[in-house]
mmCIF file of C-alpha atoms in Angstrom:
data_model
loop_
_atom_site.group_PDB
_atom_site.id
_atom_site.type_symbol
_atom_site.label_atom_id
_atom_site.label_comp_id
_atom_site.label_asym_id
_atom_site.label_seq_id
_atom_site.Cartn_x
_atom_site.Cartn_y
_atom_site.Cartn_z
ATOM 1 C CA MET A 1 0.066 0.039 0.157
ATOM 2 C CA ARG A 2 2.858 2.268 0.834
ATOM 3 C CA LYS A 3 4.374 1.943 -2.549
ATOM 4 C CA LEU A 4 1.067 2.726 -4.164
ATOM 5 C CA PHE A 5 1.226 6.292 -2.946
ATOM 6 C CA THR A 6 4.928 7.136 -3.603
ATOM 7 C CA PHE A 7 6.231 10.108 -5.543
ATOM 8 C CA PRO A 8 8.747 9.543 -8.239
ATOM 9 C CA ASN A 9 12.213 10.765 -7.548
ATOM 10 C CA PRO A 10 13.925 11.892 -9.503
ATOM 11 C CA VAL A 11 11.338 13.511 -11.825
ATOM 12 C CA ASN A 12 11.740 13.922 -15.666
ATOM 13 C CA GLU A 13 11.645 17.686 -16.193
ATOM 14 C CA THR A 14 10.177 17.295 -19.578
ATOM 15 C CA SER A 15 7.246 15.429 -18.124
ATOM 16 C CA ALA A 16 6.796 17.978 -15.319
ATOM 17 C CA ARG A 17 6.791 21.000 -17.902
ATOM 18 C CA LEU A 18 4.128 18.941 -20.056
ATOM 19 C CA VAL A 19 1.985 18.440 -17.102
ATOM 20 C CA ALA A 20 2.091 22.150 -16.351
ATOM 21 C CA ALA A 21 1.102 22.902 -19.843
ATOM 22 C CA GLY A 22 -1.946 20.727 -19.321
ATOM 23 C CA VAL A 23 -2.688 22.524 -16.121
ATOM 24 C CA VAL A 24 -2.350 25.905 -18.363
ATOM 25 C CA LEU A 25 -5.029 24.587 -20.601
ATOM 26 C CA GLU A 26 -7.209 23.615 -17.937
ATOM 27 C CA ALA A 27 -6.785 27.076 -16.201
ATOM 28 C CA ILE A 28 -7.536 28.783 -19.331
ATOM 29 C CA ALA A 29 -10.586 26.694 -19.841
ATOM 30 C CA PHE A 30 -12.016 27.511 -16.427
ATOM 31 C CA LEU A 31 -11.271 31.281 -16.880
ATOM 32 C CA ALA A 32 -13.126 31.152 -20.296
ATOM 33 C CA ILE A 33 -16.019 29.028 -19.480
ATOM 34 C CA ARG A 34 -16.439 30.164 -15.879
ATOM 35 C CA GLN A 35 -18.275 26.913 -14.621
ATOM 36 C CA TRP A 36 -17.324 25.343 -11.517
ATOM 37 C CA TRP A 37 -17.185 21.579 -12.967
ATOM 38 C CA VAL A 38 -14.145 22.613 -14.942
ATOM 39 C CA LEU A 39 -12.345 22.840 -11.664
ATOM 40 C CA VAL A 40 -13.060 19.225 -10.782
ATOM 41 C CA PRO A 41 -10.434 17.637 -13.084
ATOM 42 C CA LEU A 42 -8.098 20.184 -12.254
ATOM 43 C CA VAL A 43 -8.297 19.474 -8.512
ATOM 44 C CA TYR A 44 -8.400 15.698 -8.973
ATOM 45 C CA GLY A 45 -5.279 15.839 -11.062
ATOM 46 C CA PHE A 46 -3.427 17.687 -8.520
ATOM 47 C CA LEU A 47 -4.697 15.462 -5.747
ATOM 48 C CA ALA A 48 -3.683 12.286 -7.751
ATOM 49 C CA ARG A 49 -0.216 13.719 -8.474
ATOM 50 C CA VAL A 50 0.484 14.675 -4.773
ATOM 51 C CA LEU A 51 -0.442 11.257 -3.518
ATOM 52 C CA SER A 52 1.376 9.066 -6.272
ATOM 53 C CA GLY A 53 2.902 11.270 -9.096
ATOM 54 C CA PRO A 54 1.366 10.388 -12.379
ATOM 55 C CA ARG A 55 0.030 7.017 -11.373
ATOM 56 C CA PHE A 56 -3.507 8.081 -10.876
ATOM 57 C CA SER A 57 -3.478 11.173 -12.899
ATOM 58 C CA PRO A 58 -4.968 11.119 -16.454
ATOM 59 C CA LEU A 59 -2.914 14.067 -17.427
ATOM 60 C CA GLY A 60 0.229 12.542 -15.793
ATOM 61 C CA GLN A 61 -0.429 9.136 -17.662
ATOM 62 C CA LEU A 62 -0.820 10.882 -21.070
ATOM 63 C CA VAL A 63 2.379 12.908 -20.605
ATOM 64 C CA THR A 64 4.490 10.076 -19.133
ATOM 65 C CA ARG A 65 3.346 7.248 -21.346
ATOM 66 C CA VAL A 66 2.437 8.879 -24.600
ATOM 67 C CA ILE A 67 3.844 12.402 -25.104
ATOM 68 C CA THR A 68 7.333 12.321 -23.348
ATOM 69 C CA PRO A 69 8.425 9.225 -24.838
ATOM 70 C CA ARG A 70 7.770 10.703 -28.398
ATOM 71 C CA ILE A 71 10.036 13.758 -27.615
ATOM 72 C CA HIS A 72 13.514 13.026 -28.545
ATOM 73 C CA VAL A 73 15.487 15.137 -26.559
ATOM 74 C CA GLU A 74 17.967 14.727 -23.725
ATOM 75 C CA HIS A 75 15.713 14.716 -20.706
ATOM 76 C CA ARG A 76 16.794 16.406 -17.496
ATOM 77 C CA PHE A 77 15.905 14.765 -14.022
ATOM 78 C CA VAL A 78 15.389 16.927 -11.021
ATOM 79 C CA PRO A 79 14.504 16.017 -7.525
ATOM 80 C CA GLY A 80 11.027 14.682 -6.753
ATOM 81 C CA PRO A 81 10.120 16.441 -3.344
ATOM 82 C CA PRO A 82 10.094 19.882 -4.577
ATOM 83 C CA LYS A 83 7.801 18.947 -7.361
ATOM 84 C CA ARG A 84 5.649 17.032 -4.990
ATOM 85 C CA PHE A 85 5.529 20.145 -2.992
ATOM 86 C CA ALA A 86 4.610 22.167 -5.859
ATOM 87 C CA GLN A 87 1.946 19.819 -6.842
ATOM 88 C CA GLY A 88 0.581 20.243 -3.289
ATOM 89 C CA VAL A 89 0.599 24.109 -3.919
ATOM 90 C CA GLY A 90 -1.253 23.509 -6.919
ATOM 91 C CA LEU A 91 -3.912 21.472 -5.123
ATOM 92 C CA VAL A 92 -4.382 24.218 -2.520
ATOM 93 C CA PHE A 93 -4.927 26.885 -5.134
ATOM 94 C CA SER A 94 -7.294 24.666 -7.577
ATOM 95 C CA GLY A 95 -9.079 23.292 -4.351
ATOM 96 C CA GLY A 96 -9.347 26.689 -2.876
ATOM 97 C CA ALA A 97 -10.752 27.959 -6.173
ATOM 98 C CA LEU A 98 -13.466 25.198 -5.916
ATOM 99 C CA LEU A 99 -14.294 25.687 -2.548
ATOM 100 C CA ALA A 100 -14.619 29.582 -3.178
ATOM 101 C CA TRP A 101 -16.763 28.932 -6.107
ATOM 102 C CA GLY A 102 -18.986 26.747 -3.854
ATOM 103 C CA LEU A 103 -19.385 29.520 -1.275
ATOM 104 C CA GLY A 104 -20.265 31.887 -4.027
ATOM 105 C CA ALA A 105 -16.963 33.790 -4.001
ATOM 106 C CA HIS A 106 -16.472 33.448 -7.748
ATOM 107 C CA VAL A 107 -14.020 36.388 -8.098
ATOM 108 C CA ALA A 108 -11.814 34.587 -5.485
ATOM 109 C CA SER A 109 -12.098 31.451 -7.652
ATOM 110 C CA TYR A 110 -10.769 33.286 -10.808
ATOM 111 C CA VAL A 111 -7.901 35.027 -8.910
ATOM 112 C CA LEU A 112 -6.731 31.783 -7.411
ATOM 113 C CA ILE A 113 -6.815 30.035 -10.814
ATOM 114 C CA ALA A 114 -5.228 33.070 -12.460
ATOM 115 C CA GLY A 115 -2.326 32.617 -9.854
ATOM 116 C CA LEU A 116 -2.160 28.931 -10.813
ATOM 117 C CA LEU A 117 -2.220 29.797 -14.548
ATOM 118 C CA VAL A 118 0.810 32.222 -13.936
ATOM 119 C CA ALA A 119 2.915 29.489 -11.981
ATOM 120 C CA ALA A 120 2.008 26.717 -14.430
ATOM 121 C CA THR A 121 2.968 28.971 -17.325
ATOM 122 C CA LEU A 122 6.257 29.810 -15.703
ATOM 123 C CA GLU A 123 7.107 26.028 -15.264
ATOM 124 C CA SER A 124 5.894 24.949 -18.727
ATOM 125 C CA VAL A 125 7.517 27.592 -20.830
ATOM 126 C CA PHE A 126 10.573 28.780 -18.676
ATOM 127 C CA ALA A 127 11.166 25.822 -16.532
ATOM 128 C CA VAL A 128 10.800 28.050 -13.337
ATOM 129 C CA CYS A 129 9.027 26.141 -10.659
ATOM 130 C CA LEU A 130 7.762 28.521 -8.134
ATOM 131 C CA GLY A 131 6.576 25.659 -5.684
ATOM 132 C CA CYS A 132 10.261 24.551 -6.034
ATOM 133 C CA ILE A 133 11.640 27.843 -5.131
ATOM 134 C CA VAL A 134 9.442 28.071 -2.074
ATOM 135 C CA PHE A 135 10.329 24.387 -1.085
ATOM 136 C CA ASN A 136 14.047 25.226 -1.180
ATOM 137 C CA ARG A 137 13.432 28.378 0.795
ATOM 138 C CA LEU A 138 11.703 26.481 3.552
ATOM 139 C CA MET A 139 14.599 24.067 3.562
ATOM 140 C CA ARG A 140 17.042 26.730 4.132
ATOM 141 C CA TRP A 141 14.945 28.184 6.902
ATOM 142 C CA GLY A 142 14.820 24.748 8.434
ATOM 143 C CA LEU A 143 10.950 24.417 8.217
ATOM 144 C CA ILE A 144 11.527 21.214 5.739
ATOM 145 C CA PRO A 145 14.062 18.850 7.321
ATOM 146 C CA ALA A 146 17.132 18.268 5.090
ATOM 147 C CA ASP A 147 16.532 14.517 5.047
ATOM 148 C CA VAL A 148 13.330 15.341 2.995
ATOM 149 C CA CYS A 149 15.503 15.852 -0.120
ATOM 150 C CA GLU A 150 19.102 15.078 0.461
ATOM 151 C CA GLU A 151 19.856 16.034 -3.298
ATOM 152 C CA CYS A 152 18.278 19.469 -2.857
ATOM 153 C CA ASN A 153 20.361 19.958 0.442
ATOM 154 C CA ASP A 154 23.596 18.913 -1.554
ATOM 155 C CA ILE A 155 24.725 22.276 -2.984
ATOM 156 C CA SER A 156 27.808 20.846 -4.733
ATOM 157 C CA ARG A 157 25.709 18.357 -6.723
ATOM 158 C CA GLN A 158 23.560 21.310 -7.927
ATOM 159 C CA LEU A 159 26.600 23.153 -9.121
ATOM 160 C CA SER A 160 28.164 20.376 -11.022
ATOM 161 C CA PRO A 161 28.333 20.606 -14.787
ATOM 162 C CA ALA A 162 26.298 17.279 -15.280
ATOM 163 C CA ASN A 163 23.288 18.843 -13.500
ATOM 164 C CA SER A 164 23.552 22.158 -15.375
#
């Protein structure tokens, strides 16, 4: 059971960026259509990816099994824990938007999804993971223990040419 709810480590950054592109499309769909039900697959996707990476996420499965294998580039692999944290942040934003919608605070839903859209766009287009940046800052402040991500804590590894 425990293995069922594991997150991949390392994570293929190409796949992470493609999943973020899917989130961008879902966020745009919600902002265009402005219907609560569009948030349901977005929230489910984040929940599934937080719990087990792409295993139970339809978007994650599409990306890792169909799209990424067809992209013939040298894939870069990055630590999993910051990506899992970023998925958790996405869950908070999308879940918060769904909750706000249910409470009649539609503008709050739009604002939360617009924030998610910005973050997912940065990840998908520029490989800038805001959740990962926050994760690393929380590690430096000691709020996330170093053993959660040994690779994140090993600065010499991050500076080596092989990981550039």
